[in-house]
CSV table of C-alpha atoms and ligand atoms in Angstrom, one decimal:
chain,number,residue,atom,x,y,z
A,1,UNK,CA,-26.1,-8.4,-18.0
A,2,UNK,CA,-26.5,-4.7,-17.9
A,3,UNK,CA,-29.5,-2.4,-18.4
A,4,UNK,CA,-27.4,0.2,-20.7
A,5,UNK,CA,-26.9,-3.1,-23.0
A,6,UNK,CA,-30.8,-3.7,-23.2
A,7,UNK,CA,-31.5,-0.2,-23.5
A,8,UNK,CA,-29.6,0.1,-26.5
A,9,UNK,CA,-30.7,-2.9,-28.0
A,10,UNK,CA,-34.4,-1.4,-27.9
A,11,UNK,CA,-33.4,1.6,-29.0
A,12,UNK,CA,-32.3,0.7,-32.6
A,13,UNK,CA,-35.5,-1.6,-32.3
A,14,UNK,CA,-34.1,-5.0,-32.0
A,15,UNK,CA,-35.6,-8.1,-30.2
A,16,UNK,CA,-35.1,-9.0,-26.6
A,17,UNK,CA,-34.6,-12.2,-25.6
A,18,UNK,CA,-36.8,-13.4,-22.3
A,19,UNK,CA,-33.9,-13.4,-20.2
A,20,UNK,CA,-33.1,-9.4,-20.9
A,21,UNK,CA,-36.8,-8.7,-20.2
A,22,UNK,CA,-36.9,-10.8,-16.9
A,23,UNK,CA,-33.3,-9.0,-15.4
A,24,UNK,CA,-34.7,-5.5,-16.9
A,25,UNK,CA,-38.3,-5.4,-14.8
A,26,UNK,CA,-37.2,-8.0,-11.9
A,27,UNK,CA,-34.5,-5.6,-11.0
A,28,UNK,CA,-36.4,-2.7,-11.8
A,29,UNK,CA,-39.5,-3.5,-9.1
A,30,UNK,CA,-36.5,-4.6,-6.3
A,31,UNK,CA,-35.1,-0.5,-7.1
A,32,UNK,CA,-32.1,-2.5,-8.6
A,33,UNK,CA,-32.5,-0.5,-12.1
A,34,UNK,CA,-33.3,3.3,-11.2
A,35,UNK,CA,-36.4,5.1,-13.1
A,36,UNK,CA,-34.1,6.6,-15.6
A,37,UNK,CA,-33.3,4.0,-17.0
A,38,UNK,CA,-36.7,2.3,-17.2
A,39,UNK,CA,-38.0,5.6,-18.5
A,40,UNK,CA,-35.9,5.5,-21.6
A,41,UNK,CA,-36.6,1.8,-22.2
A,42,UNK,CA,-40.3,2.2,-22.0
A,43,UNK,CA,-40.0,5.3,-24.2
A,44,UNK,CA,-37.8,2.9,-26.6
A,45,UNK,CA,-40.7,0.6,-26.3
A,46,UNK,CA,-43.6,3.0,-27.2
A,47,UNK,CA,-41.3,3.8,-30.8
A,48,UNK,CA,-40.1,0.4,-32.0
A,49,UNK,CA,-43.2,-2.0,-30.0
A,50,UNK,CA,-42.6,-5.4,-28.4
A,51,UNK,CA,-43.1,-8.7,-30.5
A,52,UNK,CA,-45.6,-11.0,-29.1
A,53,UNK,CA,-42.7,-13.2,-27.6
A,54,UNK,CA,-41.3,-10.4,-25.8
A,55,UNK,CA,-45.0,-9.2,-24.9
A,56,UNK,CA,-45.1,-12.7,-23.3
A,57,UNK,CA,-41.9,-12.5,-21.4
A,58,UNK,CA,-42.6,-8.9,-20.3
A,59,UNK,CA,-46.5,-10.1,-18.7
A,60,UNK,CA,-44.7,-13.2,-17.3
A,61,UNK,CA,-41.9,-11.0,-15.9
A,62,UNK,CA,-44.4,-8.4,-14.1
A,63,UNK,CA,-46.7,-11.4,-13.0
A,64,UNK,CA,-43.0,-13.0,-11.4
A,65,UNK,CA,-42.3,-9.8,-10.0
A,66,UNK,CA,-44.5,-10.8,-6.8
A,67,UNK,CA,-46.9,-12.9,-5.5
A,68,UNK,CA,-49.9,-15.2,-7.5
A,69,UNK,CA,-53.4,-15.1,-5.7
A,70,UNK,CA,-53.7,-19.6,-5.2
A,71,UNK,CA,-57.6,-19.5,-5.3
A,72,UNK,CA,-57.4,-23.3,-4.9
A,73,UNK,CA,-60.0,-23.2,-1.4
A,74,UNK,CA,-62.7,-21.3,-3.5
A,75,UNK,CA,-65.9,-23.5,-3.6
A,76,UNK,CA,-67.3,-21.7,-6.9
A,77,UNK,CA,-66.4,-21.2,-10.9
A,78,UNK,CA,-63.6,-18.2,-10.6
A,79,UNK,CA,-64.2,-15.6,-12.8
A,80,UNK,CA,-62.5,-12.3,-13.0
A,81,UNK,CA,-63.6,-9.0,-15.0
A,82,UNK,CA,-61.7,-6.3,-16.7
A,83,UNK,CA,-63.0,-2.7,-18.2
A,84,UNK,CA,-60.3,-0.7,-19.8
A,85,UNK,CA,-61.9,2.8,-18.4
A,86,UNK,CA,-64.3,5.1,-19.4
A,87,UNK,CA,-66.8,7.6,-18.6
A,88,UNK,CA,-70.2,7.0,-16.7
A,89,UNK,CA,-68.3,3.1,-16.7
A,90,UNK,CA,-70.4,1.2,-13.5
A,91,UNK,CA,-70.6,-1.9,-15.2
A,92,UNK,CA,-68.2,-4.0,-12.9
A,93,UNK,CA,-70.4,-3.1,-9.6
A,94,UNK,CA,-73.6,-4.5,-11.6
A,95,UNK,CA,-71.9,-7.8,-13.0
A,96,UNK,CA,-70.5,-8.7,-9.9
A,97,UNK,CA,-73.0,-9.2,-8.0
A,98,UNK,CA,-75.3,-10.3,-10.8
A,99,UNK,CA,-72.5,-13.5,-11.4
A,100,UNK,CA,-72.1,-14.0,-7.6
A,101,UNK,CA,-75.9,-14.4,-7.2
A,102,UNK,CA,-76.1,-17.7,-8.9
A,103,UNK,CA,-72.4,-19.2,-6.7
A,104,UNK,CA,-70.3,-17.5,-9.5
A,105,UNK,CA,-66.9,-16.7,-7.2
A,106,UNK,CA,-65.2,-13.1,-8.0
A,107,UNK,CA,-61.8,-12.1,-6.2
A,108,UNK,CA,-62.5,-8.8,-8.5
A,109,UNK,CA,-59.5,-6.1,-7.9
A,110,UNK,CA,-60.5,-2.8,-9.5
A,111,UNK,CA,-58.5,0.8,-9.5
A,112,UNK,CA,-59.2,4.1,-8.9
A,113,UNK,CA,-60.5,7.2,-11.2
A,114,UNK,CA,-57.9,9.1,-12.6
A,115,UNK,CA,-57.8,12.0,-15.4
A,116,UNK,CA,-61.5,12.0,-17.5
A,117,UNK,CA,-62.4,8.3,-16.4
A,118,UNK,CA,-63.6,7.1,-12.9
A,119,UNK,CA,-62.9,4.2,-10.9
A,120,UNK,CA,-64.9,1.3,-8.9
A,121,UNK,CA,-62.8,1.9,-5.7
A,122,UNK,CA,-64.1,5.4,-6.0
A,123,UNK,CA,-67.7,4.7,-6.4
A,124,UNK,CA,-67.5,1.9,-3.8
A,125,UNK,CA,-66.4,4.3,-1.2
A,126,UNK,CA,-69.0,7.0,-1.9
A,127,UNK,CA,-71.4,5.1,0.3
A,128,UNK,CA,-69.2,5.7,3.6
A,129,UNK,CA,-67.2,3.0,5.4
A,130,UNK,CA,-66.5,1.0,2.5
A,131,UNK,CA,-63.1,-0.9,2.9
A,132,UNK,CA,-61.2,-1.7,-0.3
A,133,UNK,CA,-57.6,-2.2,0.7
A,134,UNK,CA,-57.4,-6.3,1.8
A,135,UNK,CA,-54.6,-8.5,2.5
A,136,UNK,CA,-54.9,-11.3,0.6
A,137,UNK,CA,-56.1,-13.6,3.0
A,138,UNK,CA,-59.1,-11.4,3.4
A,139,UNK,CA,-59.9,-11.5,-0.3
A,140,UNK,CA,-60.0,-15.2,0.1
A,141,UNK,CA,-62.0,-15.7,2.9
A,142,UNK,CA,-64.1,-13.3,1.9
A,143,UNK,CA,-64.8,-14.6,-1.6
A,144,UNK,CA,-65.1,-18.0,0.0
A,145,UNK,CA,-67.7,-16.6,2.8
A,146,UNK,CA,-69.7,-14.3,0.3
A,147,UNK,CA,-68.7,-15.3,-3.0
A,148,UNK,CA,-67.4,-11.8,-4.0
A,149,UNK,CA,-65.0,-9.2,-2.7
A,150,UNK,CA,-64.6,-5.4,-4.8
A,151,UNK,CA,-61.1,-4.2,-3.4
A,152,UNK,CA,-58.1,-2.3,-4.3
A,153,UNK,CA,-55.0,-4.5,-6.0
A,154,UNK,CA,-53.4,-5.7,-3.0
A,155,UNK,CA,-49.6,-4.1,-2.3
A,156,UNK,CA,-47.1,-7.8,-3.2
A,157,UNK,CA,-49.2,-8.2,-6.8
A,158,UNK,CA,-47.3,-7.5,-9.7
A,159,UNK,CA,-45.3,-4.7,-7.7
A,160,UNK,CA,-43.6,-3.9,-11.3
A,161,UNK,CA,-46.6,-3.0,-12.6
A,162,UNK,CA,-47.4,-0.4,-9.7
A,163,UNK,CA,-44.0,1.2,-10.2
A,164,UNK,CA,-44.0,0.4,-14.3
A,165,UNK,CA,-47.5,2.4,-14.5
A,166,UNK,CA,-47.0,5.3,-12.4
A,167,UNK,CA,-43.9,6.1,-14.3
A,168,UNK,CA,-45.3,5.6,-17.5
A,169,UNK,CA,-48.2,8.1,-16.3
A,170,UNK,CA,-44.7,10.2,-16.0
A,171,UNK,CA,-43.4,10.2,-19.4
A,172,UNK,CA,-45.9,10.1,-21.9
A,173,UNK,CA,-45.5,6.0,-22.1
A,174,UNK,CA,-49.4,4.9,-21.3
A,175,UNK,CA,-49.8,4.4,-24.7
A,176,UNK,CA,-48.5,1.5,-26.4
A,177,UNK,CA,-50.6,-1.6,-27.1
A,178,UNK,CA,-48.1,-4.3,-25.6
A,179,UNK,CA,-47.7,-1.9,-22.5
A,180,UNK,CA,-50.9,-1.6,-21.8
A,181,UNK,CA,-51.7,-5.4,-22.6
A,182,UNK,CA,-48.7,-6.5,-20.4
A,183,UNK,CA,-50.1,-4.3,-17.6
A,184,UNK,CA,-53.3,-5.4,-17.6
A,185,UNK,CA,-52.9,-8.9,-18.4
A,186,UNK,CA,-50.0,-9.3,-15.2
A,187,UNK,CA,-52.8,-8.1,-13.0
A,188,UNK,CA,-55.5,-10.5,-14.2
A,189,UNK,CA,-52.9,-13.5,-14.4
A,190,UNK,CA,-51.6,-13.1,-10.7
A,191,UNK,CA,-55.4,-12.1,-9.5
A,192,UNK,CA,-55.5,-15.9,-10.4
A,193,UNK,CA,-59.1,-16.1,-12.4
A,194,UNK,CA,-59.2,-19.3,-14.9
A,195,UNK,CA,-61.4,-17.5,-16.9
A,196,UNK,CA,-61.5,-13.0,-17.3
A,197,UNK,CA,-64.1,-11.2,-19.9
A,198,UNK,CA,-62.3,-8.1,-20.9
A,199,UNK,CA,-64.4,-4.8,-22.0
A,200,UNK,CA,-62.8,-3.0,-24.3
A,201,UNK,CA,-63.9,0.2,-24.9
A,202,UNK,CA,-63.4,2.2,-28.4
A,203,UNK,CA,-64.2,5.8,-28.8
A,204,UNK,CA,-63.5,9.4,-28.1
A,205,UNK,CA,-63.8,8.7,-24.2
A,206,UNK,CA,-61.3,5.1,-24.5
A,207,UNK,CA,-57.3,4.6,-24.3
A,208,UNK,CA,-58.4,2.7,-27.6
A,209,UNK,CA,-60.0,5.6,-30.3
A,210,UNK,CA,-60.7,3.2,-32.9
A,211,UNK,CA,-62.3,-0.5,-33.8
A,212,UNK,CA,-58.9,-1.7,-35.2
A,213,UNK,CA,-57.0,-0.3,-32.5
A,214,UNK,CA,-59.0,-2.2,-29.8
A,215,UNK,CA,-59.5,-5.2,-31.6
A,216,UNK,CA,-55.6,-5.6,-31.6
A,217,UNK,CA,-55.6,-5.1,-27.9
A,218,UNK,CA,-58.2,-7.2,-27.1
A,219,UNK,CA,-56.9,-10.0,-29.2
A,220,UNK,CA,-53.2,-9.5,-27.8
A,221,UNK,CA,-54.6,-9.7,-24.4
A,222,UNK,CA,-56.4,-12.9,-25.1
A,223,UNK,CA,-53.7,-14.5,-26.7
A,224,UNK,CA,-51.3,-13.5,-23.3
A,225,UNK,CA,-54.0,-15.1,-21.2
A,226,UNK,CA,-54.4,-18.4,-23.1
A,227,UNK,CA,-50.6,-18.4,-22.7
A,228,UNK,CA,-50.9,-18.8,-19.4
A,229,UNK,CA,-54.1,-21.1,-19.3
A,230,UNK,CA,-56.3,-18.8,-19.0
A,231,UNK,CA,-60.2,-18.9,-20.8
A,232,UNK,CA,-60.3,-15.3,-21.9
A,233,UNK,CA,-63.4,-13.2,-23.9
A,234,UNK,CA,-63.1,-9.8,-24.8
A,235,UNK,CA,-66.4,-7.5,-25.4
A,236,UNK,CA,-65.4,-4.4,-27.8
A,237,UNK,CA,-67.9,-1.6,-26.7
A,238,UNK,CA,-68.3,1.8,-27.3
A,239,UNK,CA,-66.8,5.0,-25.0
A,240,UNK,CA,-67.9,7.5,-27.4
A,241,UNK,CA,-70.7,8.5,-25.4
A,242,UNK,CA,-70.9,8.4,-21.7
A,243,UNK,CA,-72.4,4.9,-20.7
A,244,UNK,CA,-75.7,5.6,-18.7
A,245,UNK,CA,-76.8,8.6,-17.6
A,246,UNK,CA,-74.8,9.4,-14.3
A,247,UNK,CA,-71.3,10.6,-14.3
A,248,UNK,CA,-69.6,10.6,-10.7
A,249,UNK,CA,-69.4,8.2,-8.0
A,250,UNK,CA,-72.8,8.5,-5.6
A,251,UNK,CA,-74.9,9.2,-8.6
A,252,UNK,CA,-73.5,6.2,-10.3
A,253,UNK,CA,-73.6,4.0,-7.4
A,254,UNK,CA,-77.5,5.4,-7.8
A,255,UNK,CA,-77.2,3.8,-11.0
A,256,UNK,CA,-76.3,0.9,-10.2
A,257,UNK,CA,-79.0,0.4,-7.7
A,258,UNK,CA,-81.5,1.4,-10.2
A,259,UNK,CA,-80.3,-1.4,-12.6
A,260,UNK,CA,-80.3,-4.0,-9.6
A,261,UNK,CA,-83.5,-3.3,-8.8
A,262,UNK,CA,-84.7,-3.7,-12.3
A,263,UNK,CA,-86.0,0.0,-12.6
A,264,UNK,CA,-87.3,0.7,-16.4
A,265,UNK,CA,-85.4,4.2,-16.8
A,266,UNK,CA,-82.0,2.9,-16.3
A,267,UNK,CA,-80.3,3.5,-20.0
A,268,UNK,CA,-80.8,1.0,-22.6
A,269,UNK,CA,-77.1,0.7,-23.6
A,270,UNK,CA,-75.6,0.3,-20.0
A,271,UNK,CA,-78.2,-2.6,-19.6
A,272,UNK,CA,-77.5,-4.4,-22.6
A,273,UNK,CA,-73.4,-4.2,-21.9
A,274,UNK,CA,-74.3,-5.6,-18.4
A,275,UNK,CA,-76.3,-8.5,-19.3
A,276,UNK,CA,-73.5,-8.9,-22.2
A,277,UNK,CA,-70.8,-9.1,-19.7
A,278,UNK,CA,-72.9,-11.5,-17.3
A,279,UNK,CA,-73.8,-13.5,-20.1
A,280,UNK,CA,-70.1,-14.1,-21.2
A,281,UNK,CA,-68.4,-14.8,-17.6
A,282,UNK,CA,-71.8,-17.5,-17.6
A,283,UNK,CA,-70.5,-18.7,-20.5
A,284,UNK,CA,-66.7,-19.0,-19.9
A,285,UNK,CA,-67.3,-20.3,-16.2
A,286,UNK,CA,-69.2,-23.1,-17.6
A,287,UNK,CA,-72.9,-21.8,-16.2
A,288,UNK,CA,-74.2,-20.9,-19.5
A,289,UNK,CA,-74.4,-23.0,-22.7
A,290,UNK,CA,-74.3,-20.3,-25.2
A,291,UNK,CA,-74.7,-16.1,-24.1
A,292,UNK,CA,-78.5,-15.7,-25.0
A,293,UNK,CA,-78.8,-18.7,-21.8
A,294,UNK,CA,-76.5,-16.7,-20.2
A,295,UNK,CA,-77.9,-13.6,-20.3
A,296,UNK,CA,-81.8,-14.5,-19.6
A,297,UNK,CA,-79.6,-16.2,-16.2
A,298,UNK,CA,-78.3,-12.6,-15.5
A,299,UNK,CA,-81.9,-11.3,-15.6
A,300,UNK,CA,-83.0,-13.5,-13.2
A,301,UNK,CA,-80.9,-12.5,-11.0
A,302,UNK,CA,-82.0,-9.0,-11.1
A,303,UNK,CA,-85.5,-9.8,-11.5
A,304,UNK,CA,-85.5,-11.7,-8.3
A,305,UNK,CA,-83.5,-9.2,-5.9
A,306,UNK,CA,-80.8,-11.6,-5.3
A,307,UNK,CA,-78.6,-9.7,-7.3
A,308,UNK,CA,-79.0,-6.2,-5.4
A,309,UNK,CA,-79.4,-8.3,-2.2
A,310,UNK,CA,-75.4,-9.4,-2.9
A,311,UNK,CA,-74.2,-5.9,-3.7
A,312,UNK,CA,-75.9,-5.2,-0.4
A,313,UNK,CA,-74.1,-7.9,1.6
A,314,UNK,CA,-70.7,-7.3,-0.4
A,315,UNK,CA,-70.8,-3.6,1.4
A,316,UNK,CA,-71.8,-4.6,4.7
A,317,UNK,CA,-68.8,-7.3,5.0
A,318,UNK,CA,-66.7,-4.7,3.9
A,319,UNK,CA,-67.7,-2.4,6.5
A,320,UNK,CA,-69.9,0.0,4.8
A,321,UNK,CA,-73.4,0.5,5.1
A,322,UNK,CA,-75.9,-0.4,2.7
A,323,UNK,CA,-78.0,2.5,3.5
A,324,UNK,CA,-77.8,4.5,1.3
A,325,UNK,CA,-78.2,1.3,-1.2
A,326,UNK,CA,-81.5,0.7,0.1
A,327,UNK,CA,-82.6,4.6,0.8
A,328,UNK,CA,-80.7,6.3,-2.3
A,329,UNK,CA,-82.4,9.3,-2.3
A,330,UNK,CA,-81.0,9.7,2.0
A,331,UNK,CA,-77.5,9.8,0.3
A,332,UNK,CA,-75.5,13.0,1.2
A,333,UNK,CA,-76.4,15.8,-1.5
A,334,UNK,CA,-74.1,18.0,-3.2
A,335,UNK,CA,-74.5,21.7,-1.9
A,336,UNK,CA,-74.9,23.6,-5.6
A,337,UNK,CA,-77.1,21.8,-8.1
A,338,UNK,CA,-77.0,23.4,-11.6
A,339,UNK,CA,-78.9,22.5,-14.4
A,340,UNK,CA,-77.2,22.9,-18.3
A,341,UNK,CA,-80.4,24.4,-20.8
A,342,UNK,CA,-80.4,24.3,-24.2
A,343,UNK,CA,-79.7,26.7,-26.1
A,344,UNK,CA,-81.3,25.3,-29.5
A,345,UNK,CA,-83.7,22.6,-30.3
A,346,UNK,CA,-82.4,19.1,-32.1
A,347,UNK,CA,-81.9,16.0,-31.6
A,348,UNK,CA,-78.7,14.9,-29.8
A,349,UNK,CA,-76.7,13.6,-31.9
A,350,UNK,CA,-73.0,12.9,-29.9
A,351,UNK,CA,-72.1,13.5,-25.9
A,352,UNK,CA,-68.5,13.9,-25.9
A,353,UNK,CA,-67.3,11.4,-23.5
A,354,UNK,CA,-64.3,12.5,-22.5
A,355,UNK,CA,-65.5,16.2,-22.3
A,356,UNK,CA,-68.2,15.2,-20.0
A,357,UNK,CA,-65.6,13.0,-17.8
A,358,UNK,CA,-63.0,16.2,-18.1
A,359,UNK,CA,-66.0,18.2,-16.8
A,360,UNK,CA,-66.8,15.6,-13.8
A,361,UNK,CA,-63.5,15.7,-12.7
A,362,UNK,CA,-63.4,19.7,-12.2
A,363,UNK,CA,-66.5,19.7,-10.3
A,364,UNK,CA,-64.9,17.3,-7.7
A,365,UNK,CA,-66.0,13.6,-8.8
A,366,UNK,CA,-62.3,12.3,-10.5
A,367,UNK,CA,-58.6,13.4,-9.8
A,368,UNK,CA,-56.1,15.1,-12.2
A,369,UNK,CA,-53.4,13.7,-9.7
A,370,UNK,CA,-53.7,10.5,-7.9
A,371,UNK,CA,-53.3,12.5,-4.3
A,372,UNK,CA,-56.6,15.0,-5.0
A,373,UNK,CA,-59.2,14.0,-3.2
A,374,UNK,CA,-62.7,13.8,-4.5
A,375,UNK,CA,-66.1,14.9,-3.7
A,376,UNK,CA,-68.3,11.8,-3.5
A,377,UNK,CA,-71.4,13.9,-4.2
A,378,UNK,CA,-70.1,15.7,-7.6
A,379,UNK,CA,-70.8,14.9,-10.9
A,380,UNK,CA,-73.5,15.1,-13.6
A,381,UNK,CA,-76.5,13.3,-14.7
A,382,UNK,CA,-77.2,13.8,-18.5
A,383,UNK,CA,-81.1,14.4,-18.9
A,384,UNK,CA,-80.8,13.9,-22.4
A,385,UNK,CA,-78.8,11.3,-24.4
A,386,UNK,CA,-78.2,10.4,-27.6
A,387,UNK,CA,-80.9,9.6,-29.9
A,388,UNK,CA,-83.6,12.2,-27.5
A,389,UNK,CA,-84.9,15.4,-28.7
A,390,UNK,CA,-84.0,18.1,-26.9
A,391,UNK,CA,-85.9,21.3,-27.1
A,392,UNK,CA,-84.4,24.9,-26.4
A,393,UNK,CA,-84.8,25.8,-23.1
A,394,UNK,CA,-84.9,22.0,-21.2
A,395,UNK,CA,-82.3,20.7,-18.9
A,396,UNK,CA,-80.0,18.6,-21.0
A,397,UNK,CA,-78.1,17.9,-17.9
A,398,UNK,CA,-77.4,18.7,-14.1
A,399,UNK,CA,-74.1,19.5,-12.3
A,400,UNK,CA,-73.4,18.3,-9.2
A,401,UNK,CA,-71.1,20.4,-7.1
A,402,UNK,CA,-70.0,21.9,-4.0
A,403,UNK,CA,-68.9,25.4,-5.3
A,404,UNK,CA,-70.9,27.4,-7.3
A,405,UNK,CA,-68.3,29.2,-9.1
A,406,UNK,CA,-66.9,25.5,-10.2
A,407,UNK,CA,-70.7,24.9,-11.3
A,408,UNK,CA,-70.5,28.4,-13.6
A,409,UNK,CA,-67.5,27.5,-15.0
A,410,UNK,CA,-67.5,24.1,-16.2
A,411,UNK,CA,-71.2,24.9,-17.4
A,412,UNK,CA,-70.0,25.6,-21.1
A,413,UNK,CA,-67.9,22.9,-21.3
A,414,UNK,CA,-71.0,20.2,-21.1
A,415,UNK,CA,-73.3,22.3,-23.5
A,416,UNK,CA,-70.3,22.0,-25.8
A,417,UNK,CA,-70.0,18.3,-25.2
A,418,UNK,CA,-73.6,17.8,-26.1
A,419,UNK,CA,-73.9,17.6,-30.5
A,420,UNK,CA,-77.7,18.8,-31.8
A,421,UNK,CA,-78.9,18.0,-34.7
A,422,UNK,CA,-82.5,18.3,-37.1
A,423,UNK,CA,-82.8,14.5,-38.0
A,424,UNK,CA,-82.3,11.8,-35.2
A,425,UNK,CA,-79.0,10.2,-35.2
A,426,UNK,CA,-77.7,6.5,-37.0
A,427,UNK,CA,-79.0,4.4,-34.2
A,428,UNK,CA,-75.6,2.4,-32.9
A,429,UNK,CA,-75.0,-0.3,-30.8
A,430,UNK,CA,-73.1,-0.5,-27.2
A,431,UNK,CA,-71.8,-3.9,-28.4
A,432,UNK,CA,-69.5,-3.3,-31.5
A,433,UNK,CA,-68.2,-7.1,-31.7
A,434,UNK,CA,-67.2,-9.9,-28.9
A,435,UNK,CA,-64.1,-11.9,-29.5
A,436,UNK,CA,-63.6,-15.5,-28.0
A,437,UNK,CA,-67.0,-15.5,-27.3
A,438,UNK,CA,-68.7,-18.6,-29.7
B,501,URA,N1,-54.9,0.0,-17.4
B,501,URA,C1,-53.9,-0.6,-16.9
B,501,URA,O1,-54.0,-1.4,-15.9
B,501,URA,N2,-52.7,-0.5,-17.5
B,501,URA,C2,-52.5,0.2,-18.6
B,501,URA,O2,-51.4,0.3,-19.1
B,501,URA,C3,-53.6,0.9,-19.1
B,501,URA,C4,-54.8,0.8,-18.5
C-alpha cells in the first residue's frame, strides 16, 4: 500500500476501505507518512467528507494509534465530559466536582484555550501550583483516591490526533464534521469512559454556527461512541453569547466558585447548562432515573458544600492551593482595570461571543499561538447581559489587563460586541435540544 494511492483515491472523492485509513494515520503518527502528504489528504477530506464507515475506521485508527486508559480498578460509575469550546465556557470545572460529590468517578482530560475560546487547563492553573500534565498511572490513582482528576491529555493517547490536529490548525482543515468527530471521539474512546455527555455548542462563538450543523455532529459523535460501546448524550447549547458573566481564566475560576457555593448572582443560563450536564452524566451512569432526579441530585451537592469541598480537594492533590478558592477576592489582581460605558440606552439585545473571546485574548487571558503565554489575571466581566437594560453612561463591562494601552485599544471592540435595542429581546434558552438523553 502507498499513501500517493490513497491520496488519489480521496481526491476524486471515492471510498476508502478500513485498511487504507488504518496504514494512512498508523504510519502517519510513527513519522512513516510525512505532513505533506497528510496535509493534502485531510484537505481531500474537508472537500469530498468521509462516510460514516470510514468515519468509524478513521476514530478506530486514531484511538489504535496509542494507548487505551484500562479504568478497570475504579471503584465508581465512569463518566467522562466533553464541551466543544466556547467563550466564558467553565462548565466542566463545575460538573466535575458536582458528579464526584455523590462517588461519580471522572478521569476528565481537558485542553487548553486557543484563538477566541479558552481552556480548563488554563483556568485550572490560574490559581498557582496546579499540576495538569499526569502519567497515566497518576490519573488512576488519583481518580481512585479522590474520585476525580482535571489534567492535560496525557503524551501515548491517541498520538495521531496530537499530530492530526496541530496540522490541521496548519492548513485550514479544522473544519470538517467527521474530522472533528473523529478527533474528539478518539480522545473520549481511549480516555476509556463507558458513558461521555457531549456539549455541543451552536452559535456565533461555536466551531458549529448553526442547529443543523451541530445536530449532525452530535449525532455522528454518538453513533461513533455506541460503536465502540460507549453510552453517549449530547446537550446542543447555545455559544451565541458568552456563557456567564466572566471571560478569562481567574475571573472564571471566580465563577466557578460562586456557582459552588450556591451564590444567587451567578448567571441563570450557565446554572441551568450545569445542572443539565450533571443531570445527564446522573442519568447515563445509572445514578439518576430520569434528568429532573438527576438534576435536583446536582443541587444537592452544591447546596450542601460537598461539591466546592471536591473542587477544593481536586486542587490540593494536584498541588495547588485552594486559597484563592476559598479567599477569591486575595487572588492576584490585574494591574489596569477598565470599565466599557455606554454610549446609548437599550436593552441588550446580542453579546458577540466570539468578539468578546477575540477581545479576551488580546488583553492577555487566551493565545493566538499555542506557545503565547497568558495573563491569568486578564479578561472581562460583562456587567450587563442579554435581556438587562442598559442605560447610557453605566458600565456594561470591565477589562481586565496588565497594559493600559491594551485596555484602550480593545475597548471598542467590546462596546461593538454588545447589540442595544428599545424592546427587550425574544427570551432564548441555553438548552436548544438534548439528544440520547430519554
Ligand atoms: N476539538 C477537538 O478535539 N478536535 C477537533 O477537531 C475540534 C475540536
Amino acid at each position: 500500500m502507498r499513501a500517493i494511492d490513497i491520496l488519489r483515491k480521496k481526491r476524486i472523492g471515492q471510498v476508502h476501505t478500513q485498511e487504507e485509513i488504518r496504514f494512512l494515520v498508523l504510519n502517519y503518527a510513527q513519522g512513516c507518512i510525512p505532513d505533506y502528504q497528510m496535509s493534502a489528504w485531510l484537505m481531500a477530506v474537508v472537500w469530498h467528507g468521509l462516510t460514516e464507515a470510514e468515519t468509524f475506521a478513521l476514530t478506530a485508527a486514531m484511538v489504535a494509534s496509542g494507548e487505551t486508559l484500562d479504568l478497570s480498578s475504579i471503584p465508581g460509575p465512569c463518566v467522562d465530559k466533553h464541551s466543544t469550546g466556547g467563550v466564558g465556557d467553565k462548565t466542566t470545572l463545575a460538573v466535575v466536582p458536582i458528579l464526584a460529590a455523590t462517588g461519580v468517578c471522572l478521569p476528565k482530560m481537558s485542553g487548553r484555550g486557543l484563538g477566541h475560546t479558552g481552556g480548563t487547563l488554563d483556568k485550572l492553573e490560574s490559581l498557582g501550583g496546579t499540576r495538569t500534565a499526569f502519567e497515566t498511572a497518576e490519573i488512576l490513582d488519583q481518580v481512585r483516591s479522590i474520585g476525580a482528576c482535571l489534567c492535560a491529555q496525557t503524551e501515548h493517547l491517541v498520538p495521531a490526533d496530537r499530530k492530526m490536529y496541530a496540522l490541521r490548525d496548519a492548513t485550514a482543515t479544522v473544519q470538517s464534521l467527521p474530522l472533528i468527530a473523529a478527533s474528539i471521539m478518539s480522545k473520549k474512546i481511549a480516555g476509556g469512559c463507558p458513558s461521555i455527555v457531549l456539549d455541543v455548542k451552536v452559535g456565533g462563538g461555536a466551531f458549529m454556527k448553526t442547529l443543523p450543523e451541530a445536530r449532525a455532529l452530535a449525532q455522528l459523535m454518538i453513533k461513533i461512541g455506541e460503536a465502540h460501546g460507549r453510552r453517549v448524550a449530547a446537550v446542543l447549547s447555545d455559544m451565541d453569547a458568552p456563557l456567564g458573566y466572566n471571560i478569562g481564566n481567574l475571573v472564571e475560576m471566580r465563577e466557578v466558585v460562586m456557582l459552588l457555593q450556591n451564590n444567587p448572582w451567578v448567571e441563570p443560563r450557565l446554572k441551568e447548562l450545569v445542572l443539565l450536564l450533571c443531570a445527564a452524566g446522573f442519568y447515563l451512569a445509572g445514578q439518576a432515573r430520569t434528568l429532573a432526579e438527576g438534576k435536583i441530585l446536582a443541587e444537592e451537592q452544591i447546596v450542601s458544600g460537598a461539591a466546592f469541598e471536591k473542587l477544593c480537594r481536586i486542587v490540593q492533590y494536584q498541588g495547588g492551593s485552594s486559597n484563592y478558592l476559598q479567599h477569591p477576592l486575595q487572588a492576584p489582581c490585574a494591574r489596569v482595570k477598565w470599565d466599557i460605558k455606554a454610549t446609548c440606552s437599550g436593552y441588550v439585545q446580542h453579546v458577540d461571543a466570539e468578539a468578546i473571546g477575540l477581545a479576551a485574548m488580546r488583553l492577555g487571558a487566551g493565545r493566538a499561538q499555542q506557545e503565547d503565554r497568558i495573563d491569568p489575571a486578564a479578561g472581562i466581566v460583562l456587567r450587563q447581559t442579554v435581556g438587562q437594560y442598559a442605560a447610557e453612561g453605566t458600565a456594561v463591562a470591565t477589562l481586565y489587563t496588565a497594559d493600559e494601552s491594551i485596555a484602550r485599544q480593545t475597548a471598542p471592540q467590546v462596546w461593538e460586541a454588545f447589540t442595544l435595542a428599545a424592546k427587550p429581546p425574544v427570551p432564548k434558552s441555553v438548552i436548544y435540544e438534548t439528544i440520547g438523553l430519554t
